[in-house]
Short mmCIF file of C-alpha atoms in Angstrom, two decimals:
data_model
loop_
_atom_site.label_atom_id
_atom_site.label_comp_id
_atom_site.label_asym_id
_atom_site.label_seq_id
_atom_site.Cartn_x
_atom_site.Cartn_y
_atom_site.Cartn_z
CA UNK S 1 -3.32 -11.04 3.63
CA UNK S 2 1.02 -19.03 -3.78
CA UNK S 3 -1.11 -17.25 -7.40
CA UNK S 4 -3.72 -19.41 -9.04
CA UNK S 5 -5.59 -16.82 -10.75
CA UNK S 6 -13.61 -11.00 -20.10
CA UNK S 7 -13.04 -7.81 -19.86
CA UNK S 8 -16.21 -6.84 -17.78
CA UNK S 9 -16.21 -3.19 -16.37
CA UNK S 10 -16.42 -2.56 -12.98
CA UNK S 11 -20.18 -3.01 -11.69
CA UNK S 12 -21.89 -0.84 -9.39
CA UNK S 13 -23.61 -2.12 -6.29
CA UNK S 14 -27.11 -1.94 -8.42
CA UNK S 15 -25.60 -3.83 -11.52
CA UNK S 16 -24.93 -7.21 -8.59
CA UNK S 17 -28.49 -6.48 -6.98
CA UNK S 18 -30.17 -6.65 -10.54
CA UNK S 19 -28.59 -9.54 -11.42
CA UNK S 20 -30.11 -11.27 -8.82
CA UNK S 21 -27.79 -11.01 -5.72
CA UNK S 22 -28.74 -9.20 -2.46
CA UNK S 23 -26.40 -7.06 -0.69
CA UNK S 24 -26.46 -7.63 2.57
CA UNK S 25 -24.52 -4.93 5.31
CA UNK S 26 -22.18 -1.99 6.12
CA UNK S 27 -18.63 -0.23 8.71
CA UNK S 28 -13.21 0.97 9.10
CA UNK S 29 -10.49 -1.91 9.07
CA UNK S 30 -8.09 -0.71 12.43
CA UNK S 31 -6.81 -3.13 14.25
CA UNK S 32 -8.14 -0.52 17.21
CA UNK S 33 -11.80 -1.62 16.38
CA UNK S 34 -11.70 -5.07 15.81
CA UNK S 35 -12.13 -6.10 19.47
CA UNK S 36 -14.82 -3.87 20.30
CA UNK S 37 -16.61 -5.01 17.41
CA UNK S 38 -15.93 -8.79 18.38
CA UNK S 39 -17.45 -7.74 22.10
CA UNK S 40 -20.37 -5.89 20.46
CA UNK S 41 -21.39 -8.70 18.05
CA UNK S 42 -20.99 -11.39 20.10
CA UNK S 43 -23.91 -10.39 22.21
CA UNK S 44 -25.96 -10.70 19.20
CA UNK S 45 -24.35 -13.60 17.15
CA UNK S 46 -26.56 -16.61 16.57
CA UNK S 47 -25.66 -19.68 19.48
CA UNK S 48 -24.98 -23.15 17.02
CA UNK S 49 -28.33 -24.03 18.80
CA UNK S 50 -29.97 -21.51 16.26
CA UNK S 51 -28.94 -23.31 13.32
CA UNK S 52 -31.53 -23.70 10.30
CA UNK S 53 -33.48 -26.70 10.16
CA UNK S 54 -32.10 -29.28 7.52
CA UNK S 55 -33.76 -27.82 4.40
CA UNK S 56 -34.03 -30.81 1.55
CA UNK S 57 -36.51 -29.06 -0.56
CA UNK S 58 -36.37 -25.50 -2.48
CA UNK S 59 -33.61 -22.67 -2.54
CA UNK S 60 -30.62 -23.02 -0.39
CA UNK S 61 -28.67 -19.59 0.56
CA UNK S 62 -25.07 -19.45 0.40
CA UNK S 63 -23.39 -16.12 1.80
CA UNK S 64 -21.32 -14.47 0.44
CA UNK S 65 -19.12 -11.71 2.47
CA UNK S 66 -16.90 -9.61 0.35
CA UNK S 67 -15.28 -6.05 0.97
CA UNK S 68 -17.42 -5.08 -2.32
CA UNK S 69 -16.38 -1.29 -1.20
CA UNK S 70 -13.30 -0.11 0.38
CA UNK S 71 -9.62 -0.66 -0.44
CA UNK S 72 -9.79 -3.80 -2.46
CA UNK S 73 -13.21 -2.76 -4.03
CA UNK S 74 -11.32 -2.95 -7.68
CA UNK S 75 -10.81 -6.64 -7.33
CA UNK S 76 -14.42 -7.18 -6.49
CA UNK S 77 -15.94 -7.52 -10.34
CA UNK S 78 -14.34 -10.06 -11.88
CA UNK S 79 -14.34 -11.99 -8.41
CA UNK S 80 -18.10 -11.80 -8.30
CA UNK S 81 -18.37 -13.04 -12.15
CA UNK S 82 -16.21 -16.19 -10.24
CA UNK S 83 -19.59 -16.31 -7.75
CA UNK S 84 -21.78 -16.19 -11.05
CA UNK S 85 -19.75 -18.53 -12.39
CA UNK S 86 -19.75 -20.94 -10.05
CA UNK S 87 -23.28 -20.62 -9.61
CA UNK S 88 -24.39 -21.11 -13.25
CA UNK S 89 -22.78 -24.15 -13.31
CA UNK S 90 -24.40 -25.59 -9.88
CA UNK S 91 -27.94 -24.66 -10.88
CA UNK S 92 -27.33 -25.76 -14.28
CA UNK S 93 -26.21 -29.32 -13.06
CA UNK S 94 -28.78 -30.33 -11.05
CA UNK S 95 -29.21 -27.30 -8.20
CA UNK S 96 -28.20 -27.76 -4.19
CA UNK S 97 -30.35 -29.90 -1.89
CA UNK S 98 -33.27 -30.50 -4.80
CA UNK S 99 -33.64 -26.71 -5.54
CA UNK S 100 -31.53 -23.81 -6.48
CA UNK S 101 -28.66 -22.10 -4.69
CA UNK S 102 -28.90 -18.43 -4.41
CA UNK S 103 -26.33 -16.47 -3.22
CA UNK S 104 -26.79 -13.70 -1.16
CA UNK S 105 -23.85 -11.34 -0.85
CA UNK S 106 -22.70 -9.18 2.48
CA UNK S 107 -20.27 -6.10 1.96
CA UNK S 108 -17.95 -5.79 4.75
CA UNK S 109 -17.01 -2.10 3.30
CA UNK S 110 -13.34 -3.00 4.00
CA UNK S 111 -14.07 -2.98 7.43
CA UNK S 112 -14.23 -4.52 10.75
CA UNK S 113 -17.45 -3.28 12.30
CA UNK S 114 -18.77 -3.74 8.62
CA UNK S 115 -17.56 -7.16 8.53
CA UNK S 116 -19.80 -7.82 11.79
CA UNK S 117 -22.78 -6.18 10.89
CA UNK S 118 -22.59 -7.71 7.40
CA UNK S 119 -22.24 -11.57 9.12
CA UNK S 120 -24.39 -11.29 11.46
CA UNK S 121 -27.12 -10.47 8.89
CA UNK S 122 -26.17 -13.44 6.88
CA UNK S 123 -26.29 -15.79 10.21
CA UNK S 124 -29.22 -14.32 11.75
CA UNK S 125 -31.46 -12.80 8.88
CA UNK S 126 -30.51 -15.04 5.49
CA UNK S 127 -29.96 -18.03 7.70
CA UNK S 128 -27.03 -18.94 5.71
CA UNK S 129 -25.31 -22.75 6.75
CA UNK S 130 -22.18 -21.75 5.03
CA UNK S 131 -20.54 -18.39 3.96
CA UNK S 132 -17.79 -17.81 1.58
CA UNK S 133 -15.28 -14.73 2.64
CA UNK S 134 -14.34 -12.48 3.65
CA UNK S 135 -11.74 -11.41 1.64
CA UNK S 136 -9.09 -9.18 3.70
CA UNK S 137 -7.41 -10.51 6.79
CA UNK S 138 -8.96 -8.21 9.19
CA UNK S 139 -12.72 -8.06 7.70
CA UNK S 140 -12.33 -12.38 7.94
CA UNK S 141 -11.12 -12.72 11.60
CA UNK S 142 -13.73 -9.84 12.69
CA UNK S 143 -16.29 -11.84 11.37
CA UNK S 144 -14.90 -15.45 12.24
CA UNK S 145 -14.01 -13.92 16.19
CA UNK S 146 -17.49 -12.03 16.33
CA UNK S 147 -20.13 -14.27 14.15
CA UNK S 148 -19.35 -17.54 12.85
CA UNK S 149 -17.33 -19.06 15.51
CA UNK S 150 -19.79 -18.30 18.11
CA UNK S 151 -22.56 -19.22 15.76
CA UNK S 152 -20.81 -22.91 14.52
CA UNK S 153 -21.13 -21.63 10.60
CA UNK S 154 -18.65 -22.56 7.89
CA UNK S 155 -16.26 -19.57 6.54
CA UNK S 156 -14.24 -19.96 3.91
CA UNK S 157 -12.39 -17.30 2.73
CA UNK S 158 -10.69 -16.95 -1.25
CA UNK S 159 -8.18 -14.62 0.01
CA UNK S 160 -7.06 -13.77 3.86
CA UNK S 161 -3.57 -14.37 3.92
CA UNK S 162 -2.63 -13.40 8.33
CA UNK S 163 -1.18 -15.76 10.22
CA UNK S 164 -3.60 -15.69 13.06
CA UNK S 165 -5.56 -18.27 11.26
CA UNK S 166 -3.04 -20.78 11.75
CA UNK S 167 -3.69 -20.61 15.28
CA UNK S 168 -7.06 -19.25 15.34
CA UNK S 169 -9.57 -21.19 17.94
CA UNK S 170 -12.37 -21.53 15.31
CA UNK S 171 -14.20 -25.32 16.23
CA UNK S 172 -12.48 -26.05 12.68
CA UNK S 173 -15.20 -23.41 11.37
CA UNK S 174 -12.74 -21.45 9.82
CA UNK S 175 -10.94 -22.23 6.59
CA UNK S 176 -8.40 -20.12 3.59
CA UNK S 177 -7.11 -21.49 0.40
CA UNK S 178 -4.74 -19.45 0.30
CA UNK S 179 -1.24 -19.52 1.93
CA UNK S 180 -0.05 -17.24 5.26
CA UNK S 181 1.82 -14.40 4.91
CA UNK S 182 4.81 -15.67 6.91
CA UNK S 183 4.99 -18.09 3.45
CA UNK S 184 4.69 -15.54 1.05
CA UNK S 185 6.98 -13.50 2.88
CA UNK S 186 9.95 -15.64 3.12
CA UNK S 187 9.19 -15.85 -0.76
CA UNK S 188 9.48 -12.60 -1.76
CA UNK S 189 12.68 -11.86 0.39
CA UNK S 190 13.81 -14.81 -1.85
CA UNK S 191 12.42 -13.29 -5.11
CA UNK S 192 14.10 -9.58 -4.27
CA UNK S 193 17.55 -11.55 -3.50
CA UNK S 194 17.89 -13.19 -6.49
CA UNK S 195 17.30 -10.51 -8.29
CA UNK S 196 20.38 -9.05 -7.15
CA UNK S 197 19.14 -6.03 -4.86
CA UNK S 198 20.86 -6.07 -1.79
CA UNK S 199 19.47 -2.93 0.27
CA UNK S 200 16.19 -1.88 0.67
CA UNK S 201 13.40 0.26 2.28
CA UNK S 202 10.85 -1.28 3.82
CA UNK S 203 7.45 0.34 4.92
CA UNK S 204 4.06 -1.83 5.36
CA UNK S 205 0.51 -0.51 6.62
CA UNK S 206 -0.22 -0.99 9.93
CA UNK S 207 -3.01 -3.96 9.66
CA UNK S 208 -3.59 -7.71 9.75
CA UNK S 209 -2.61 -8.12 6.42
CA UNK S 210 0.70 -6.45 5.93
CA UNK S 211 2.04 -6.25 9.43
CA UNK S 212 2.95 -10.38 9.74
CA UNK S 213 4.32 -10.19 5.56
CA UNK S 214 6.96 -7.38 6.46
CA UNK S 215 7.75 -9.21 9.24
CA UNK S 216 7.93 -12.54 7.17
CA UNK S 217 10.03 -10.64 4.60
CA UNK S 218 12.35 -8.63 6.64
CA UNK S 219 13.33 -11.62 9.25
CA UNK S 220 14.09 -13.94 5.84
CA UNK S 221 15.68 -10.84 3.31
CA UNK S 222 17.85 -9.95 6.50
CA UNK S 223 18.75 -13.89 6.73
CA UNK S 224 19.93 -14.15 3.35
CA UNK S 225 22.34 -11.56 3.12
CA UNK S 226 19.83 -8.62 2.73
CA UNK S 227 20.15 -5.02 4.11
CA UNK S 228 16.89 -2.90 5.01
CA UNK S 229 17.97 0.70 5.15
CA UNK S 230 15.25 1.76 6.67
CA UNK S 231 11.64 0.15 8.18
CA UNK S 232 8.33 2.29 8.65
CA UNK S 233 5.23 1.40 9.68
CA UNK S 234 2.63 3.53 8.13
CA UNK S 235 -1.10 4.32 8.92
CA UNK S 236 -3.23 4.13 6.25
CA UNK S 237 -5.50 6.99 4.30
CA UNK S 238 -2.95 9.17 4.91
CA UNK S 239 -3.28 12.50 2.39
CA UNK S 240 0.54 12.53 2.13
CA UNK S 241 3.37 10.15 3.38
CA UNK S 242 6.35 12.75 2.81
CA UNK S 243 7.83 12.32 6.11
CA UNK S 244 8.20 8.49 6.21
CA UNK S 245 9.23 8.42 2.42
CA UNK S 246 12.21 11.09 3.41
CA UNK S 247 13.48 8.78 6.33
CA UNK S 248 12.69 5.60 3.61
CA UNK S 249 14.89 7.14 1.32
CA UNK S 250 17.81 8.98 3.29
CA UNK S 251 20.34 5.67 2.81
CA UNK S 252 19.46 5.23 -0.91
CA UNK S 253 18.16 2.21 -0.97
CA UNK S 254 18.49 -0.08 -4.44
CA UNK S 255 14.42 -0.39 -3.83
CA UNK S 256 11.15 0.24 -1.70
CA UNK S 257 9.44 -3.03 -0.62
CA UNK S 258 5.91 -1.77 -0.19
CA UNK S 259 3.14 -3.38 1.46
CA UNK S 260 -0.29 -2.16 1.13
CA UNK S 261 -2.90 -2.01 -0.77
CA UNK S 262 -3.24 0.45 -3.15
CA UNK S 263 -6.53 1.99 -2.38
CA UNK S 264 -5.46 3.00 1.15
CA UNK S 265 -1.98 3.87 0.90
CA UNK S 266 0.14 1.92 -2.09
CA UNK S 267 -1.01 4.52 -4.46
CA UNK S 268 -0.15 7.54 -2.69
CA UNK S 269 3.10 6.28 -1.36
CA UNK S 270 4.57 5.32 -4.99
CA UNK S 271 3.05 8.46 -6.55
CA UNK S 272 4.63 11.20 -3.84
CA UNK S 273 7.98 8.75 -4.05
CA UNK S 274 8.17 8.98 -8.13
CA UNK S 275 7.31 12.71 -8.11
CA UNK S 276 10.02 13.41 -5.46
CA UNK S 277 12.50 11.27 -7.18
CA UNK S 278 13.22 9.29 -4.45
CA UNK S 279 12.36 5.94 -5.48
CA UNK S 280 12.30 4.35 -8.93
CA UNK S 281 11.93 0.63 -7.65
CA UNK S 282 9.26 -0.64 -6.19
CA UNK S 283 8.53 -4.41 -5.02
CA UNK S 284 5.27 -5.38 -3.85
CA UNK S 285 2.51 -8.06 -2.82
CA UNK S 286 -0.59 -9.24 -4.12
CA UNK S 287 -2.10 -6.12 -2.30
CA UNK S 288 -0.27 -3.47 -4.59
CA UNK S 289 -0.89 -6.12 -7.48
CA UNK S 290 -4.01 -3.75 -8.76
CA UNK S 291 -4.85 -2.04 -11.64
CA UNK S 292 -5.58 1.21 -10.22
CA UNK S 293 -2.16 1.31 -9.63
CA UNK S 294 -1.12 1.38 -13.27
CA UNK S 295 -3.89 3.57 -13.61
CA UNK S 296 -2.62 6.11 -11.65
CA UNK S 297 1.18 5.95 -12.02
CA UNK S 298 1.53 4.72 -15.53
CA UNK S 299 3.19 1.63 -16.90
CA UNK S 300 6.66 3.29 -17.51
CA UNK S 301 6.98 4.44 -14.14
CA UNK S 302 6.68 0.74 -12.59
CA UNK S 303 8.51 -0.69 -15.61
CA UNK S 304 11.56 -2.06 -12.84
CA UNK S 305 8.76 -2.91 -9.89
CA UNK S 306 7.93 -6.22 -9.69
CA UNK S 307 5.13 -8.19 -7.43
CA UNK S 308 4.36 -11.61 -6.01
CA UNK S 309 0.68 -13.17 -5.66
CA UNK S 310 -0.99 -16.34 -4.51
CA UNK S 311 -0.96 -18.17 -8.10
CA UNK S 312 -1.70 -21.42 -9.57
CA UNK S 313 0.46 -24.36 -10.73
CA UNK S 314 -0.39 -25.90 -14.05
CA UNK S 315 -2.75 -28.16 -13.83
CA UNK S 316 -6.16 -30.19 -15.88
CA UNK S 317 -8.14 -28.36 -13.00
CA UNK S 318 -6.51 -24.64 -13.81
CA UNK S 319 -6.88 -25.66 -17.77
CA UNK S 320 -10.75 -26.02 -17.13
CA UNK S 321 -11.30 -23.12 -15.31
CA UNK S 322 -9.81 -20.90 -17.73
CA UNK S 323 -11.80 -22.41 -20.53
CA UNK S 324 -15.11 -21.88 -18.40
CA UNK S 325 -14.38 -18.55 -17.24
CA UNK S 326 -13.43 -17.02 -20.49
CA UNK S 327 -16.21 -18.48 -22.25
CA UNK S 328 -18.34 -16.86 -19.81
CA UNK S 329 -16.29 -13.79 -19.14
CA UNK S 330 -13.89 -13.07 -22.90
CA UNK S 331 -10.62 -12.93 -20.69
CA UNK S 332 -8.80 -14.05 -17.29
CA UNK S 333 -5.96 -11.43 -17.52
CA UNK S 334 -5.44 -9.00 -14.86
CA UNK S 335 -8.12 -10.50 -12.42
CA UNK S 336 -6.81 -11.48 -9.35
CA UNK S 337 -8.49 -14.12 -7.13
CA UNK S 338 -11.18 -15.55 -9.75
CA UNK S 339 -9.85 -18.79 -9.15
CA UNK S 340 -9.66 -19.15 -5.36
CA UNK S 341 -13.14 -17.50 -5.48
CA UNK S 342 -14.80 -20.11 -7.59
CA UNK S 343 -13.01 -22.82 -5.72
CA UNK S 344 -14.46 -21.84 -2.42
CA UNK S 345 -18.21 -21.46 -3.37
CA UNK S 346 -17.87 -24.88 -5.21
CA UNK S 347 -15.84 -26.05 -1.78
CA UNK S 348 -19.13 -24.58 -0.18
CA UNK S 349 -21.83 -26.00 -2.07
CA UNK S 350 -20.03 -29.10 -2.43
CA UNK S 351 -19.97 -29.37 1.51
CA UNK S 352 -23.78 -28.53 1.94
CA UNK S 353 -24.76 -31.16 -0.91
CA UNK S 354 -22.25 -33.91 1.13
CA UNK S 355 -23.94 -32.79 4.27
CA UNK S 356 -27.46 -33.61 2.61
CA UNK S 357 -29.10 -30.59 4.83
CA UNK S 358 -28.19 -27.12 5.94
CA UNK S 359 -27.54 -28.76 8.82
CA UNK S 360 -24.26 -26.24 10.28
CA UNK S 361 -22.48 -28.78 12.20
CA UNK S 362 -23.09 -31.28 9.08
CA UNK S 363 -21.70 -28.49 6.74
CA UNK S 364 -18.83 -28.10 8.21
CA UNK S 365 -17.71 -31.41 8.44
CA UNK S 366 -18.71 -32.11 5.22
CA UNK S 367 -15.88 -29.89 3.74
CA UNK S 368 -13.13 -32.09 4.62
CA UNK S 369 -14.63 -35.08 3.03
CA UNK S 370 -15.21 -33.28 -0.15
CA UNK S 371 -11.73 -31.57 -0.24
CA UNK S 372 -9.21 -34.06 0.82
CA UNK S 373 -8.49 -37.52 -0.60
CA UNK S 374 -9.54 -40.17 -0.97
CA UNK S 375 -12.04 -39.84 -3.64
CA UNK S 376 -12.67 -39.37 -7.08
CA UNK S 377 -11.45 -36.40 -8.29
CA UNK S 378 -13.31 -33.63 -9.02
CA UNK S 379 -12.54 -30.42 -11.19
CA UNK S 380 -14.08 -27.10 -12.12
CA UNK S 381 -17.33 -27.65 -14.35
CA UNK S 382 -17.65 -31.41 -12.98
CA UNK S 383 -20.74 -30.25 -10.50
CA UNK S 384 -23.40 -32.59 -12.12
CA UNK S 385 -20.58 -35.58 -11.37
CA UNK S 386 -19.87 -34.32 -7.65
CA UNK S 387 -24.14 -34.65 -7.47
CA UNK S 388 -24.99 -38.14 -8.61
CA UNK S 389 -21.41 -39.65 -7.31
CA UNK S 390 -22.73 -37.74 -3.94
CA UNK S 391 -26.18 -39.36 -4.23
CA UNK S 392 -24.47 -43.23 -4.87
CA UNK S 393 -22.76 -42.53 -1.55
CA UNK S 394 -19.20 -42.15 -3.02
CA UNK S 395 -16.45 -40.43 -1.91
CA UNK S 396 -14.95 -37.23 -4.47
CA UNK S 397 -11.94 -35.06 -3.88
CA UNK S 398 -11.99 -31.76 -5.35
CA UNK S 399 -9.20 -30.67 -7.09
CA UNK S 400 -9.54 -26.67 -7.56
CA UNK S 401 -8.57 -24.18 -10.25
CA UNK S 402 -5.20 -23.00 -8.01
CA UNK S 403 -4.61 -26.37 -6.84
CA UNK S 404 -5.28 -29.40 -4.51
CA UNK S 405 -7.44 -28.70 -1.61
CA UNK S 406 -5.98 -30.85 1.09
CA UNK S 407 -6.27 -29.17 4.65
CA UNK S 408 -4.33 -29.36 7.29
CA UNK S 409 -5.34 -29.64 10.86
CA UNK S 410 -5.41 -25.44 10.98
CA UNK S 411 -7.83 -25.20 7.92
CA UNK S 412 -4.62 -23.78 5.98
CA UNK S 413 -3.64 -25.37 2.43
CA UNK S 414 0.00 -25.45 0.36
CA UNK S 415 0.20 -22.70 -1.95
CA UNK S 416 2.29 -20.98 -4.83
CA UNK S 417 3.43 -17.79 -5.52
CA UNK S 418 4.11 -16.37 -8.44
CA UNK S 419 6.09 -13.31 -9.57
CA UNK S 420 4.30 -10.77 -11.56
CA UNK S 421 5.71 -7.07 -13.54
CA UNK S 422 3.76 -4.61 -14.90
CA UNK S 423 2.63 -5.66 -18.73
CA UNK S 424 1.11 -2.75 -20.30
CA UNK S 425 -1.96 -1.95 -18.65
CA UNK S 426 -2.44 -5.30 -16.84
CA UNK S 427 0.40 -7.27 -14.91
CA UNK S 428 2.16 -10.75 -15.98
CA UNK S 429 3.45 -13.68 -14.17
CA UNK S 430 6.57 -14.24 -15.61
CA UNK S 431 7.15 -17.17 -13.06
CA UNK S 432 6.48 -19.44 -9.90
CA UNK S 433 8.68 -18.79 -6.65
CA UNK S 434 9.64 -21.44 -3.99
CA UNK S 435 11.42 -20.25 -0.76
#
């Protein structure tokens, strides 16, 4: 699990269904489950032979399959306004395939089994030719291993970050626009290095996301002259992590690299640390990067922590989202992923409108035409353009609000990090790391 990304309150699950988005499913992200989920689900999974018939004419569904509850449920507002967002602007300029899109949303509730059921619903029941998530590592490959692959639907996830996709055998169904975790972690040991600190602790939560970015980050911070004290592997939910922070701490450590999130362990971990006074320091990832984590601990406590997160690099592209979303939204700050989200369900819609049907097969390779060059270049708010130059026959490249959206053979894209510290009661990117 490099970063591109009005005030609006966090939303209950009825808020998103009144506003005219259906929930779709439920399930416990373990690495334990996800293979007996995958064998469960693929019993059930649609064959590509199921696909909807090409659908010209009225409404066409795009999925959407977000961890809505769960660890990252926090992040999931002002990524849905993103969804909104996007959407606004399609039906606004001219709709998908003659009629409206309508997105229907599945919550994976931050977990594997929920991740399947969730899919399967939006493959089997909605009927969906594309689907836009999910958003942690483990709830995207459970789905991707269990549902899409065997069903020959489009994923496209805003956010998953493992490695595995790299190598994943997905029929080029599968695609992220963010970059791997190896990246990002061979980035932050960079980041922590030249910021001097020369010994640290390192623990990470035993899952899909953290797992290959402690192992990114301790092979490169070791590399470069760096000494970790100390390495844990933690289970997550835990009520209290006192024995791993004690053998964390026992070398004293300039620092604790932590990676989690912080609805399953971060929290807890920085909270017990602080009130034991065994750590001051903390350095995270874009999993940590939350606001409950201020909430919690306070802004002076973290005032020496610092993060990194998938960003954006300047750009005519990022300039126009911001201008959109804000004028939709009042503000931008503090809400992580907006931009990758609105660039896949544009990345989505602009792939079924290329295809000309819901055709699945179509779909997907439809994406690569639409994302890669050649072809005139597309940005955020330019649907209505993407349309007609679509309907003269022409080729368009998309060029997102966190950057170019060239593939590569593995469905992976280059990315940029950037290096966030606590700012009050939000975070700010004070820069833009390069290993």
């Amino acid at each position: 699990m490099t970063t591109r990304l009005s005030l609006m309150k966090r939303v209950s699950l009825a808020a998103m269904l009144a506003s005219g988005l259906s929930l779709a499913a439920c399930g416990e992200e373990k690495k334990e489950e996800q293979a007996a989920a995958t064998n469960e689900a693929t019993t059930t999974a649609a064959a590509p032979a199921a696909a909807p018939a090409p659908a010209p004419t009225g409404d066409t569904k795009v999925g959407i399959l977000f961890d809505v509850t769960g660890p990252i449920a926090s992040f999931i507002p002002p990524m849905m306004d993103s969804v909104k967002l996007a959407e606004a602007e399609i039906n606004a300029g001219g709709g998908l395939l003659g009629g409206k899109m309508v997105t229907v949303v599945g919550d994976t509730t931050g977990a594997t089994q929920g991740a399947v059921d969730a899919a399967t619903k939006l493959v089997n029941v909605e009927n969906v030719p594309v689907i836009v998530g999910a958003l942690m590592s483990g709830t995207t490959l459970a789905a991707a291993n269990a549902v899409t692959i065997p069903s020959g639907v489009l994923q496209i996830s805003p956010t998953a970050t493992s490695p595995d996709f790299t190598t994943l055998d997905d029929k080029d169904y599968v695609f992220r626009i963010v970059p791997a975790d190896a990246y990002q972690g061979v980035v932050l040991a960079k980041l922590v290095l030249d910021q001097g600190i020369k010994t640290v602790a390192l623990t990470y939560a035993n899952n899909d996301y953290a797992t290959p970015l402690a192992t990114g980050f301790a092979s490169a911070y070791k590399a470069g002259g760096g000494v970790i004290t100390a390495e844990v592997k933690h289970e997550e939910k835990q009520q209290s992590y006192a024995a791993e922070l004690g053998t964390l701490a026992k070398d004293k450590p300039e620092a604790l690299v932590l990676i989690a999130y912080a609805g399953d362990s971060g929290t807890t971990i920085v909270k017990e640390a602080l009130e034991n006074s065994l750590f001051t320091r903390f350095i995270g990832t874009d999993g940590l990067r939350d606001n409950k984590l201020i909430e919690q601990i306070g802004a002076d406590n973290l005032k020496t922590s610092f993060f990194t997160s998938p960003s954006a690099p300047e750009s005519d592209a990022a300039k126009k989202f911001e201008e959109l979303y804000t004028a939709a939204y009042q503000s931008s700050k503090d809400k992580i992923f907006i931009g990758q989200t609105y660039d896949s369900v544009m990345l989505a819609a602009l792939a079924v409108e290329k295809a000309g049907s819901t055709d699945r097969v179509k779909v997907r390779d439809a994406l690569r035409e639409i994302a890669n060059a050649p072809g005139e270049k597309i940005l955020p708010g330019d649907w209505k353009k993407a349309k007609e130059l679509l309907a003269a026959g022409k080729d368009i490249d998309y060029s997102g609000a966190t950057g170019e959206m060239e593939f590569d053979a593995n469905g992976d894209i280059p990315g940029v990090i950037g290096h966030f510290v606590v700012d009050g009661t939000g975070y700010k990117q004070v820069g833009l790391v390069t290993p």
